[in-house]
PDB file of C-alpha atoms in Angstrom:
ATOM      1  CA  MET A   1      23.011 -15.119  38.042  1.00 55.00           C
ATOM      2  CA  THR A   2      25.260 -15.107  34.982  1.00 64.00           C
ATOM      3  CA  THR A   3      24.889 -17.177  31.863  1.00 63.00           C
ATOM      4  CA  PRO A   4      27.537 -19.771  31.129  1.00 71.00           C
ATOM      5  CA  PRO A   5      30.051 -18.810  28.395  1.00 70.00           C
ATOM      6  CA  ARG A   6      28.886 -21.662  26.129  1.00 73.00           C
ATOM      7  CA  LEU A   7      25.264 -20.469  26.291  1.00 74.00           C
ATOM      8  CA  ARG A   8      26.361 -16.886  25.599  1.00 74.00           C
ATOM      9  CA  GLY A   9      28.227 -18.096  22.502  1.00 74.00           C
ATOM     10  CA  ILE A  10      25.167 -19.980  21.235  1.00 79.00           C
ATOM     11  CA  LEU A  11      22.939 -16.942  21.859  1.00 75.00           C
ATOM     12  CA  LEU A  12      25.398 -14.671  20.040  1.00 75.00           C
ATOM     13  CA  VAL A  13      25.506 -16.998  17.018  1.00 75.00           C
ATOM     14  CA  ALA A  14      21.683 -17.232  16.987  1.00 74.00           C
ATOM     15  CA  ILE A  15      21.321 -13.443  17.127  1.00 80.00           C
ATOM     16  CA  LEU A  16      23.877 -12.938  14.343  1.00 74.00           C
ATOM     17  CA  LEU A  17      22.196 -15.581  12.183  1.00 74.00           C
ATOM     18  CA  ALA A  18      18.769 -14.005  12.723  1.00 70.00           C
ATOM     19  CA  GLY A  19      20.203 -10.589  11.855  1.00 67.00           C
ATOM     20  CA  CYS A  20      21.718 -11.902   8.635  1.00 62.00           C
ATOM     21  CA  LEU A  21      18.457 -13.552   7.618  1.00 65.00           C
ATOM     22  CA  LEU A  22      16.387 -10.445   8.359  1.00 62.00           C
ATOM     23  CA  ALA A  23      18.802  -8.007   6.720  1.00 59.00           C
ATOM     24  CA  GLY A  24      19.096  -9.836   3.406  1.00 52.00           C
ATOM     25  CA  ASN A  25      17.391  -8.472   0.320  1.00 49.00           C
ATOM     26  CA  PRO A  26      15.229 -10.776  -1.734  1.00 49.00           C
ATOM     27  CA  ALA A  27      17.070 -12.190  -4.703  1.00 49.00           C
ATOM     28  CA  SER A  28      16.268 -10.640  -8.012  1.00 57.00           C
ATOM     29  CA  ALA A  29      15.057 -12.952 -10.742  1.00 62.00           C
ATOM     30  CA  VAL A  30      16.724 -10.916 -13.490  1.00 65.00           C
ATOM     31  CA  GLN A  31      19.013 -13.213 -15.441  1.00 63.00           C
ATOM     32  CA  PRO A  32      22.472 -12.089 -16.577  1.00 62.00           C
ATOM     33  CA  ASP A  33      21.451 -12.328 -20.238  1.00 63.00           C
ATOM     34  CA  GLU A  34      18.645  -9.796 -19.586  1.00 68.00           C
ATOM     35  CA  VAL A  35      20.857  -7.098 -18.074  1.00 73.00           C
ATOM     36  CA  MET A  36      21.393  -4.078 -20.330  1.00 74.00           C
ATOM     37  CA  LYS A  37      24.918  -2.896 -21.090  1.00 77.00           C
ATOM     38  CA  ASP A  38      24.165   0.722 -20.172  1.00 80.00           C
ATOM     39  CA  PRO A  39      23.891   1.001 -16.350  1.00 83.00           C
ATOM     40  CA  ALA A  40      21.558   4.010 -16.598  1.00 87.00           C
ATOM     41  CA  GLN A  41      19.157   2.110 -18.862  1.00 84.00           C
ATOM     42  CA  GLU A  42      19.370  -0.952 -16.605  1.00 86.00           C
ATOM     43  CA  ALA A  43      18.510   1.217 -13.593  1.00 88.00           C
ATOM     44  CA  ARG A  44      15.484   2.580 -15.486  1.00 89.00           C
ATOM     45  CA  ALA A  45      14.421  -0.949 -16.409  1.00 87.00           C
ATOM     46  CA  ARG A  46      14.677  -2.055 -12.773  1.00 88.00           C
ATOM     47  CA  GLU A  47      12.703   0.986 -11.614  1.00 90.00           C
ATOM     48  CA  ILE A  48       9.911   0.308 -14.107  1.00 89.00           C
ATOM     49  CA  SER A  49       9.792  -3.442 -13.539  1.00 89.00           C
ATOM     50  CA  ALA A  50       9.640  -2.960  -9.756  1.00 88.00           C
ATOM     51  CA  GLY A  51       6.222  -1.352 -10.273  1.00 89.00           C
ATOM     52  CA  LEU A  52       4.845  -4.055 -12.575  1.00 90.00           C
ATOM     53  CA  ARG A  53       3.013  -7.093 -11.214  1.00 88.00           C
ATOM     54  CA  CYS A  54       3.850 -10.622 -12.256  1.00 86.00           C
ATOM     55  CA  LEU A  55       0.600 -11.852 -13.769  1.00 83.00           C
ATOM     56  CA  VAL A  56       1.377 -15.411 -12.650  1.00 86.00           C
ATOM     57  CA  CYS A  57       2.505 -14.745  -9.064  1.00 81.00           C
ATOM     58  CA  GLN A  58       0.314 -11.649  -8.581  1.00 75.00           C
ATOM     59  CA  ASN A  59       2.008 -10.586  -5.366  1.00 81.00           C
ATOM     60  CA  GLN A  60       5.495 -10.050  -6.759  1.00 86.00           C
ATOM     61  CA  SER A  61       6.992  -7.578  -9.135  1.00 86.00           C
ATOM     62  CA  ILE A  62       8.279  -8.920 -12.427  1.00 87.00           C
ATOM     63  CA  ASP A  63      11.757  -8.115 -11.132  1.00 85.00           C
ATOM     64  CA  ASP A  64      11.349 -10.632  -8.279  1.00 85.00           C
ATOM     65  CA  SER A  65       9.489 -13.383 -10.132  1.00 84.00           C
ATOM     66  CA  ASP A  66      10.991 -16.415 -11.841  1.00 85.00           C
ATOM     67  CA  ALA A  67       7.865 -17.068 -13.923  1.00 86.00           C
ATOM     68  CA  PRO A  68       8.397 -17.228 -17.707  1.00 87.00           C
ATOM     69  CA  LEU A  69       5.768 -14.518 -18.252  1.00 89.00           C
ATOM     70  CA  ALA A  70       7.630 -12.218 -15.859  1.00 86.00           C
ATOM     71  CA  LYS A  71      10.800 -12.773 -17.883  1.00 87.00           C
ATOM     72  CA  ASP A  72       8.888 -11.892 -21.054  1.00 89.00           C
ATOM     73  CA  LEU A  73       7.628  -8.698 -19.420  1.00 90.00           C
ATOM     74  CA  ARG A  74      11.154  -7.789 -18.281  1.00 89.00           C
ATOM     75  CA  LEU A  75      12.375  -8.279 -21.852  1.00 90.00           C
ATOM     76  CA  ILE A  76       9.522  -6.103 -23.189  1.00 91.00           C
ATOM     77  CA  VAL A  77      10.461  -3.337 -20.743  1.00 91.00           C
ATOM     78  CA  ARG A  78      14.100  -3.476 -21.834  1.00 90.00           C
ATOM     79  CA  GLU A  79      13.119  -3.605 -25.504  1.00 91.00           C
ATOM     80  CA  ARG A  80      10.968  -0.472 -25.137  1.00 91.00           C
ATOM     81  CA  ILE A  81      13.809   1.324 -23.318  1.00 90.00           C
ATOM     82  CA  ARG A  82      16.209   0.420 -26.126  1.00 89.00           C
ATOM     83  CA  ALA A  83      13.630   1.792 -28.581  1.00 90.00           C
ATOM     84  CA  GLY A  84      13.900   5.165 -26.838  1.00 88.00           C
ATOM     85  CA  ASP A  85      10.663   5.220 -24.821  1.00 88.00           C
ATOM     86  CA  ASP A  86      10.640   7.118 -21.545  1.00 88.00           C
ATOM     87  CA  ASN A  87       9.455   5.443 -18.336  1.00 89.00           C
ATOM     88  CA  GLN A  88       5.837   6.542 -18.717  1.00 90.00           C
ATOM     89  CA  GLN A  89       5.687   5.365 -22.336  1.00 92.00           C
ATOM     90  CA  VAL A  90       7.062   1.954 -21.336  1.00 91.00           C
ATOM     91  CA  GLU A  91       4.498   1.659 -18.542  1.00 91.00           C
ATOM     92  CA  ASP A  92       1.694   2.796 -20.850  1.00 91.00           C
ATOM     93  CA  TYR A  93       2.753   0.217 -23.436  1.00 92.00           C
ATOM     94  CA  VAL A  94       2.662  -2.630 -20.902  1.00 90.00           C
ATOM     95  CA  VAL A  95      -0.661  -1.420 -19.422  1.00 90.00           C
ATOM     96  CA  GLY A  96      -2.122  -1.128 -22.915  1.00 91.00           C
ATOM     97  CA  ARG A  97      -1.113  -4.690 -23.647  1.00 90.00           C
ATOM     98  CA  TYR A  98      -1.978  -6.370 -20.308  1.00 88.00           C
ATOM     99  CA  GLY A  99      -4.419  -3.993 -18.592  1.00 87.00           C
ATOM    100  CA  GLU A 100      -4.173  -1.972 -15.389  1.00 87.00           C
ATOM    101  CA  PHE A 101      -3.975  -5.138 -13.301  1.00 87.00           C
ATOM    102  CA  VAL A 102      -0.302  -5.322 -14.243  1.00 88.00           C
ATOM    103  CA  LEU A 103       0.417  -2.266 -12.078  1.00 88.00           C
ATOM    104  CA  LEU A 104       1.420  -3.070  -8.497  1.00 85.00           C
ATOM    105  CA  ARG A 105       0.159   0.375  -7.470  1.00 85.00           C
ATOM    106  CA  PRO A 106      -3.176   1.026  -9.176  1.00 82.00           C
ATOM    107  CA  VAL A 107      -3.903   4.437 -10.677  1.00 81.00           C
ATOM    108  CA  PHE A 108      -6.141   6.831  -8.745  1.00 83.00           C
ATOM    109  CA  ALA A 109      -9.136   7.357 -11.042  1.00 84.00           C
ATOM    110  CA  TRP A 110     -12.937   7.189 -10.951  1.00 87.00           C
ATOM    111  CA  HIS A 111     -13.012   3.508 -11.810  1.00 85.00           C
ATOM    112  CA  THR A 112     -10.573   2.666  -8.976  1.00 82.00           C
ATOM    113  CA  LEU A 113     -12.091   4.995  -6.395  1.00 87.00           C
ATOM    114  CA  LEU A 114     -13.703   2.140  -4.466  1.00 88.00           C
ATOM    115  CA  LEU A 115     -10.358   0.346  -4.313  1.00 85.00           C
ATOM    116  CA  TRP A 116      -8.656   3.400  -2.823  1.00 86.00           C
ATOM    117  CA  LEU A 117     -11.456   4.456  -0.463  1.00 90.00           C
ATOM    118  CA  THR A 118     -12.368   1.062   1.026  1.00 93.00           C
ATOM    119  CA  PRO A 119      -9.470   1.037   3.553  1.00 93.00           C
ATOM    120  CA  VAL A 120     -10.310   4.590   4.639  1.00 93.00           C
ATOM    121  CA  ALA A 121     -13.991   3.682   5.025  1.00 94.00           C
ATOM    122  CA  ALA A 122     -13.086   0.572   7.040  1.00 95.00           C
ATOM    123  CA  LEU A 123     -10.902   2.634   9.382  1.00 96.00           C
ATOM    124  CA  LEU A 124     -13.620   5.255   9.830  1.00 96.00           C
ATOM    125  CA  LEU A 125     -16.275   2.606  10.544  1.00 96.00           C
ATOM    126  CA  GLY A 126     -13.970   0.937  13.051  1.00 95.00           C
ATOM    127  CA  ALA A 127     -13.277   4.260  14.788  1.00 95.00           C
ATOM    128  CA  LEU A 128     -17.012   5.007  14.864  1.00 95.00           C
ATOM    129  CA  GLY A 129     -17.716   1.604  16.426  1.00 93.00           C
ATOM    130  CA  ILE A 130     -15.036   2.087  19.077  1.00 93.00           C
ATOM    131  CA  TRP A 131     -16.352   5.588  19.838  1.00 91.00           C
ATOM    132  CA  ARG A 132     -19.918   4.274  20.219  1.00 91.00           C
ATOM    133  CA  LEU A 133     -18.745   1.493  22.526  1.00 88.00           C
ATOM    134  CA  SER A 134     -16.855   3.979  24.669  1.00 86.00           C
ATOM    135  CA  ARG A 135     -19.939   6.224  24.923  1.00 85.00           C
ATOM    136  CA  ARG A 136     -22.167   3.494  26.342  1.00 83.00           C
ATOM    137  CA  ARG A 137     -23.227   4.178  29.897  1.00 77.00           C
ATOM    138  CA  ALA A 138     -22.116   1.817  32.581  1.00 75.00           C
ATOM    139  CA  PRO A 139     -24.983  -0.012  34.253  1.00 75.00           C
ATOM    140  CA  ALA A 140     -26.295   1.797  37.303  1.00 74.00           C
ATOM    141  CA  PRO A 141     -24.914   0.440  40.545  1.00 76.00           C
ATOM    142  CA  ALA A 142     -27.314  -1.767  42.470  1.00 77.00           C
ATOM    143  CA  ALA A 143     -29.309   0.178  45.013  1.00 79.00           C
ATOM    144  CA  GLY A 144     -28.871  -0.731  48.652  1.00 83.00           C
ATOM    145  CA  LEU A 145     -31.485  -2.665  50.598  1.00 85.00           C
ATOM    146  CA  SER A 146     -34.545  -0.803  51.759  1.00 87.00           C
ATOM    147  CA  ALA A 147     -35.378  -0.633  55.482  1.00 88.00           C
ATOM    148  CA  ALA A 148     -38.044  -3.352  55.084  1.00 91.00           C
ATOM    149  CA  GLU A 149     -35.583  -5.660  53.306  1.00 89.00           C
ATOM    150  CA  LYS A 150     -32.940  -5.081  55.967  1.00 89.00           C
ATOM    151  CA  ALA A 151     -35.465  -5.957  58.670  1.00 91.00           C
ATOM    152  CA  GLU A 152     -36.429  -9.149  56.810  1.00 91.00           C
ATOM    153  CA  VAL A 153     -32.766 -10.187  56.463  1.00 90.00           C
ATOM    154  CA  ALA A 154     -32.191  -9.526  60.155  1.00 91.00           C
ATOM    155  CA  ALA A 155     -35.255 -11.616  61.024  1.00 90.00           C
ATOM    156  CA  LEU A 156     -34.000 -14.493  58.859  1.00 90.00           C
ATOM    157  CA  MET A 157     -30.582 -14.318  60.464  1.00 90.00           C
ATOM    158  CA  ARG A 158     -32.103 -14.540  63.945  1.00 88.00           C
ATOM    159  CA  ARG A 159     -34.086 -17.689  63.052  1.00 83.00           C
ATOM    160  CA  GLU A 160     -31.039 -19.684  62.203  1.00 67.00           C
TER     161      GLU A 160
END
């Protein structure tokens, strides 16, 4: 059975549309007036701001957020780059001003150890639970009828 040409055309358009929607990159919230003239400095600013959390949205980088605070943070990053700071100095400046929460990827330190180890512990506990379930013994199969029980069943069957 073949599909009609009209249906094939509709399916092709739907597949192409889905591909275009899935392949698109999220739009950046960086405004043209924020972009630095030096492409190398702009690339550094984008790299740094991709790792900084929008404190309003909390699940987006400041590069992807339209929030006014995210714009302020983007401007601070660019200002520090213009001042001659390297990437780590810019990040340290922003963290010093807003705290470690501003980092999309938290630092690995003693005070964040629980944050980093919780997923590992959850996976290990899950694996342990699955292993224990797999080790449970299956219930013993029911034993057959004894000779006395078989005789009683036969007697009951004869009465009917």
